[in-house]
Amino acid sequence: MKSRLIGGISSYLTNLECYCDESFVTLVQGDGLILSTTSGSTAYSLAAGGSMVHPQVPGILFTPICPHSLSFRPLILPEHVTIRVQVPFNSRSPAWASFDGKDRKQLAAGDALICRMAPWPVPTACLIDSTSDFLHSIQDGLHWNLRKTQSFDGPREQ
């Protein structure tokens, strides 16, 4: 699993009850939620305000999409947890789950999506090594921390 997007397609605010190992975490109110592995949907999670995480860091990215609260920030959860995202029984509209941008499925009121990491990692091919490739990728692909050097506009010494 690279990423799962859960959200609505109507003009209603999406409400999703989120649980981590059967403990209530939060009620997502916003456009939706991205759940992904660290090697998964980095670009989409990043665009929604998520963190850049090295792909060898075991964990699950929990990234809200346009949350209806300024205090709702992304989380990185440990690899061993089970996440359950449920459409509340009093939901005004269904939610939709998309898996890696494909296979969209409707979630009606009361339906839940269970997400956990597989016990077997997927091997990845590296040009150099995973850290060098990751850093090269964010520097070249995202121009991470790249900025133009400012010109000096102050008085010049003679």
PDB file of C-alpha atoms in Angstrom, residues 1-157:
ATOM      1  CA  MET A   1       0.000   0.000   0.000  1.00  0.00           C
ATOM      2  CA  LYS A   2       1.364   3.333  -0.943  1.00  0.00           C
ATOM      3  CA  SER A   3      -1.501   5.634  -0.078  1.00  0.00           C
ATOM      4  CA  ARG A   4      -5.168   5.747   0.734  1.00  0.00           C
ATOM      5  CA  LEU A   5      -7.258   8.834   0.355  1.00  0.00           C
ATOM      6  CA  ILE A   6     -10.542   9.014   2.184  1.00  0.00           C
ATOM      7  CA  GLY A   7     -12.842  11.938   1.524  1.00  0.00           C
ATOM      8  CA  GLY A   8     -16.093  13.127   0.068  1.00  0.00           C
ATOM      9  CA  ILE A   9     -17.067  14.273  -3.390  1.00  0.00           C
ATOM     10  CA  SER A  10     -19.981  16.472  -2.403  1.00  0.00           C
ATOM     11  CA  SER A  11     -19.977  20.037  -1.166  1.00  0.00           C
ATOM     12  CA  TYR A  12     -20.475  18.771   2.407  1.00  0.00           C
ATOM     13  CA  LEU A  13     -17.658  18.785   4.910  1.00  0.00           C
ATOM     14  CA  THR A  14     -16.319  15.238   5.254  1.00  0.00           C
ATOM     15  CA  ASN A  15     -16.529  13.789   8.766  1.00  0.00           C
ATOM     16  CA  LEU A  16     -14.413  10.735   9.577  1.00  0.00           C
ATOM     17  CA  GLU A  17     -13.980   9.084  12.975  1.00  0.00           C
ATOM     18  CA  CYS A  18     -10.377   7.926  13.417  1.00  0.00           C
ATOM     19  CA  TYR A  19      -9.174   5.255  15.817  1.00  0.00           C
ATOM     20  CA  CYS A  20      -5.675   3.989  16.527  1.00  0.00           C
ATOM     21  CA  ASP A  21      -5.582   0.501  18.056  1.00  0.00           C
ATOM     22  CA  GLU A  22      -9.262   0.906  19.025  1.00  0.00           C
ATOM     23  CA  SER A  23      -8.624   4.203  20.888  1.00  0.00           C
ATOM     24  CA  PHE A  24     -10.469   7.231  19.510  1.00  0.00           C
ATOM     25  CA  VAL A  25      -7.996   9.719  18.029  1.00  0.00           C
ATOM     26  CA  THR A  26     -10.044  12.461  16.395  1.00  0.00           C
ATOM     27  CA  LEU A  27     -12.975  13.372  14.217  1.00  0.00           C
ATOM     28  CA  VAL A  28     -11.585  14.525  10.876  1.00  0.00           C
ATOM     29  CA  GLN A  29     -13.575  17.466   9.554  1.00  0.00           C
ATOM     30  CA  GLY A  30     -12.321  18.721   6.231  1.00  0.00           C
ATOM     31  CA  ASP A  31     -11.814  17.553   2.668  1.00  0.00           C
ATOM     32  CA  GLY A  32     -10.424  14.168   3.678  1.00  0.00           C
ATOM     33  CA  LEU A  33      -7.472  12.212   4.991  1.00  0.00           C
ATOM     34  CA  ILE A  34      -4.352  10.666   3.445  1.00  0.00           C
ATOM     35  CA  LEU A  35      -2.923   7.497   4.975  1.00  0.00           C
ATOM     36  CA  SER A  36       0.343   6.332   3.457  1.00  0.00           C
ATOM     37  CA  THR A  37       3.556   4.516   4.161  1.00  0.00           C
ATOM     38  CA  THR A  38       6.731   6.576   4.259  1.00  0.00           C
ATOM     39  CA  SER A  39       7.697   5.231   0.843  1.00  0.00           C
ATOM     40  CA  GLY A  40       4.192   5.861  -0.478  1.00  0.00           C
ATOM     41  CA  SER A  41       2.424   8.979  -1.621  1.00  0.00           C
ATOM     42  CA  THR A  42       5.025  11.483  -0.495  1.00  0.00           C
ATOM     43  CA  ALA A  43       4.102  14.153  -3.046  1.00  0.00           C
ATOM     44  CA  TYR A  44       0.385  14.121  -2.252  1.00  0.00           C
ATOM     45  CA  SER A  45       0.956  14.082   1.505  1.00  0.00           C
ATOM     46  CA  LEU A  46       3.552  16.847   1.155  1.00  0.00           C
ATOM     47  CA  ALA A  47       1.154  18.968  -0.914  1.00  0.00           C
ATOM     48  CA  ALA A  48      -1.424  18.593   1.880  1.00  0.00           C
ATOM     49  CA  GLY A  49       1.092  19.813   4.476  1.00  0.00           C
ATOM     50  CA  GLY A  50       2.633  16.481   5.487  1.00  0.00           C
ATOM     51  CA  SER A  51       6.282  15.841   6.282  1.00  0.00           C
ATOM     52  CA  MET A  52       9.039  14.546   4.071  1.00  0.00           C
ATOM     53  CA  VAL A  53      10.023  11.237   5.648  1.00  0.00           C
ATOM     54  CA  HIS A  54      12.897   8.966   4.670  1.00  0.00           C
ATOM     55  CA  PRO A  55      11.406   5.817   3.092  1.00  0.00           C
ATOM     56  CA  GLN A  56      13.258   3.533   5.513  1.00  0.00           C
ATOM     57  CA  VAL A  57      11.600   5.126   8.552  1.00  0.00           C
ATOM     58  CA  PRO A  58       8.874   2.617   9.404  1.00  0.00           C
ATOM     59  CA  GLY A  59       5.589   4.373   9.964  1.00  0.00           C
ATOM     60  CA  ILE A  60       2.227   5.516   8.676  1.00  0.00           C
ATOM     61  CA  LEU A  61       1.642   9.102   7.568  1.00  0.00           C
ATOM     62  CA  PHE A  62      -1.704  10.469   8.789  1.00  0.00           C
ATOM     63  CA  THR A  63      -2.281  13.685   6.829  1.00  0.00           C
ATOM     64  CA  PRO A  64      -5.515  15.716   6.881  1.00  0.00           C
ATOM     65  CA  ILE A  65      -6.602  17.366   3.627  1.00  0.00           C
ATOM     66  CA  CYS A  66      -7.754  20.969   4.142  1.00  0.00           C
ATOM     67  CA  PRO A  67      -8.849  20.423   7.751  1.00  0.00           C
ATOM     68  CA  HIS A  68     -11.573  22.619   9.218  1.00  0.00           C
ATOM     69  CA  SER A  69      -9.278  23.460  12.148  1.00  0.00           C
ATOM     70  CA  LEU A  70      -5.962  25.300  12.163  1.00  0.00           C
ATOM     71  CA  SER A  71      -4.692  23.072  14.974  1.00  0.00           C
ATOM     72  CA  PHE A  72      -5.140  19.788  13.055  1.00  0.00           C
ATOM     73  CA  ARG A  73      -1.629  18.813  11.933  1.00  0.00           C
ATOM     74  CA  PRO A  74      -0.217  15.697  10.251  1.00  0.00           C
ATOM     75  CA  LEU A  75       1.083  12.794  12.319  1.00  0.00           C
ATOM     76  CA  ILE A  76       3.607  10.040  11.737  1.00  0.00           C
ATOM     77  CA  LEU A  77       2.386   6.944  13.565  1.00  0.00           C
ATOM     78  CA  PRO A  78       4.467   3.859  14.419  1.00  0.00           C
ATOM     79  CA  GLU A  79       4.468   0.912  12.052  1.00  0.00           C
ATOM     80  CA  HIS A  80       2.745  -1.508  14.446  1.00  0.00           C
ATOM     81  CA  VAL A  81      -0.550   0.376  14.918  1.00  0.00           C
ATOM     82  CA  THR A  82      -3.886  -0.405  13.297  1.00  0.00           C
ATOM     83  CA  ILE A  83      -5.861   2.586  12.075  1.00  0.00           C
ATOM     84  CA  ARG A  84      -9.613   2.472  11.615  1.00  0.00           C
ATOM     85  CA  VAL A  85     -11.345   5.282   9.744  1.00  0.00           C
ATOM     86  CA  GLN A  86     -15.127   5.157  10.018  1.00  0.00           C
ATOM     87  CA  VAL A  87     -17.878   7.197   8.424  1.00  0.00           C
ATOM     88  CA  PRO A  88     -20.093   8.341  11.332  1.00  0.00           C
ATOM     89  CA  PHE A  89     -23.612   6.912  11.482  1.00  0.00           C
ATOM     90  CA  ASN A  90     -25.028  10.462  11.357  1.00  0.00           C
ATOM     91  CA  SER A  91     -22.999  11.434   8.262  1.00  0.00           C
ATOM     92  CA  ARG A  92     -24.851  13.644   5.757  1.00  0.00           C
ATOM     93  CA  SER A  93     -23.145  12.005   2.790  1.00  0.00           C
ATOM     94  CA  PRO A  94     -20.976   8.987   1.985  1.00  0.00           C
ATOM     95  CA  ALA A  95     -17.194   9.136   1.861  1.00  0.00           C
ATOM     96  CA  TRP A  96     -15.004   7.673  -0.846  1.00  0.00           C
ATOM     97  CA  ALA A  97     -11.748   5.755  -0.468  1.00  0.00           C
ATOM     98  CA  SER A  98      -9.166   5.777  -3.230  1.00  0.00           C
ATOM     99  CA  PHE A  99      -6.167   3.428  -3.235  1.00  0.00           C
ATOM    100  CA  ASP A 100      -3.083   4.838  -4.962  1.00  0.00           C
ATOM    101  CA  GLY A 101      -5.402   7.015  -7.032  1.00  0.00           C
ATOM    102  CA  LYS A 102      -7.332   4.029  -8.362  1.00  0.00           C
ATOM    103  CA  ASP A 103     -10.104   1.644  -7.313  1.00  0.00           C
ATOM    104  CA  ARG A 104     -12.374   4.240  -5.709  1.00  0.00           C
ATOM    105  CA  LYS A 105     -14.857   2.687  -3.278  1.00  0.00           C
ATOM    106  CA  GLN A 106     -17.860   4.294  -1.604  1.00  0.00           C
ATOM    107  CA  LEU A 107     -18.076   4.200   2.192  1.00  0.00           C
ATOM    108  CA  ALA A 108     -21.611   4.603   3.549  1.00  0.00           C
ATOM    109  CA  ALA A 109     -22.517   5.717   7.069  1.00  0.00           C
ATOM    110  CA  GLY A 110     -21.141   3.130   9.511  1.00  0.00           C
ATOM    111  CA  ASP A 111     -18.601   1.697   7.036  1.00  0.00           C
ATOM    112  CA  ALA A 112     -14.974   1.572   8.143  1.00  0.00           C
ATOM    113  CA  LEU A 113     -11.586   1.216   6.506  1.00  0.00           C
ATOM    114  CA  ILE A 114      -8.917  -0.697   8.451  1.00  0.00           C
ATOM    115  CA  CYS A 115      -5.300   0.161   7.688  1.00  0.00           C
ATOM    116  CA  ARG A 116      -2.122  -1.468   8.953  1.00  0.00           C
ATOM    117  CA  MET A 117       1.362  -2.005   7.579  1.00  0.00           C
ATOM    118  CA  ALA A 118       2.173  -5.366   6.065  1.00  0.00           C
ATOM    119  CA  PRO A 119       4.775  -7.375   7.974  1.00  0.00           C
ATOM    120  CA  TRP A 120       6.839  -7.759   4.788  1.00  0.00           C
ATOM    121  CA  PRO A 121       8.543  -4.665   3.377  1.00  0.00           C
ATOM    122  CA  VAL A 122       8.632  -4.165  -0.364  1.00  0.00           C
ATOM    123  CA  PRO A 123      12.233  -4.105  -1.590  1.00  0.00           C
ATOM    124  CA  THR A 124      13.270  -1.031  -3.528  1.00  0.00           C
ATOM    125  CA  ALA A 125      16.041  -0.564  -6.057  1.00  0.00           C
ATOM    126  CA  CYS A 126      18.554   2.175  -5.346  1.00  0.00           C
ATOM    127  CA  LEU A 127      20.963   3.920  -7.656  1.00  0.00           C
ATOM    128  CA  ILE A 128      23.495   4.571  -4.857  1.00  0.00           C
ATOM    129  CA  ASP A 129      21.855   3.833  -1.473  1.00  0.00           C
ATOM    130  CA  SER A 130      18.476   4.749   0.011  1.00  0.00           C
ATOM    131  CA  THR A 131      19.679   7.827   1.896  1.00  0.00           C
ATOM    132  CA  SER A 132      21.698   9.276  -0.988  1.00  0.00           C
ATOM    133  CA  ASP A 133      18.844   8.576  -3.405  1.00  0.00           C
ATOM    134  CA  PHE A 134      16.271  10.176  -1.046  1.00  0.00           C
ATOM    135  CA  LEU A 135      18.339  13.321  -0.484  1.00  0.00           C
ATOM    136  CA  HIS A 136      19.178  13.592  -4.188  1.00  0.00           C
ATOM    137  CA  SER A 137      15.501  13.180  -5.040  1.00  0.00           C
ATOM    138  CA  ILE A 138      14.261  15.958  -2.742  1.00  0.00           C
ATOM    139  CA  GLN A 139      17.077  18.294  -3.735  1.00  0.00           C
ATOM    140  CA  ASP A 140      16.738  17.786  -7.488  1.00  0.00           C
ATOM    141  CA  GLY A 141      13.037  16.990  -7.745  1.00  0.00           C
ATOM    142  CA  LEU A 142      11.632  19.409  -5.169  1.00  0.00           C
ATOM    143  CA  HIS A 143      14.487  21.951  -5.103  1.00  0.00           C
ATOM    144  CA  TRP A 144      14.475  21.474  -1.333  1.00  0.00           C
ATOM    145  CA  ASN A 145      15.914  24.465   0.534  1.00  0.00           C
ATOM    146  CA  LEU A 146      17.181  25.976  -2.704  1.00  0.00           C
ATOM    147  CA  ARG A 147      17.160  29.729  -2.870  1.00  0.00           C
ATOM    148  CA  LYS A 148      18.857  32.435  -4.841  1.00  0.00           C
ATOM    149  CA  THR A 149      21.705  34.174  -3.099  1.00  0.00           C
ATOM    150  CA  GLN A 150      20.711  37.744  -2.410  1.00  0.00           C
ATOM    151  CA  SER A 151      22.708  40.458  -4.056  1.00  0.00           C
ATOM    152  CA  PHE A 152      24.382  42.963  -1.816  1.00  0.00           C
ATOM    153  CA  ASP A 153      22.605  46.324  -2.071  1.00  0.00           C
ATOM    154  CA  GLY A 154      24.416  48.139   0.736  1.00  0.00           C
ATOM    155  CA  PRO A 155      27.294  50.582   0.534  1.00  0.00           C
ATOM    156  CA  ARG A 156      30.441  49.205  -1.083  1.00  0.00           C
ATOM    157  CA  GLU A 157      33.763  49.574   0.606  1.00  0.00           C
TER     158      GLU A 157
END
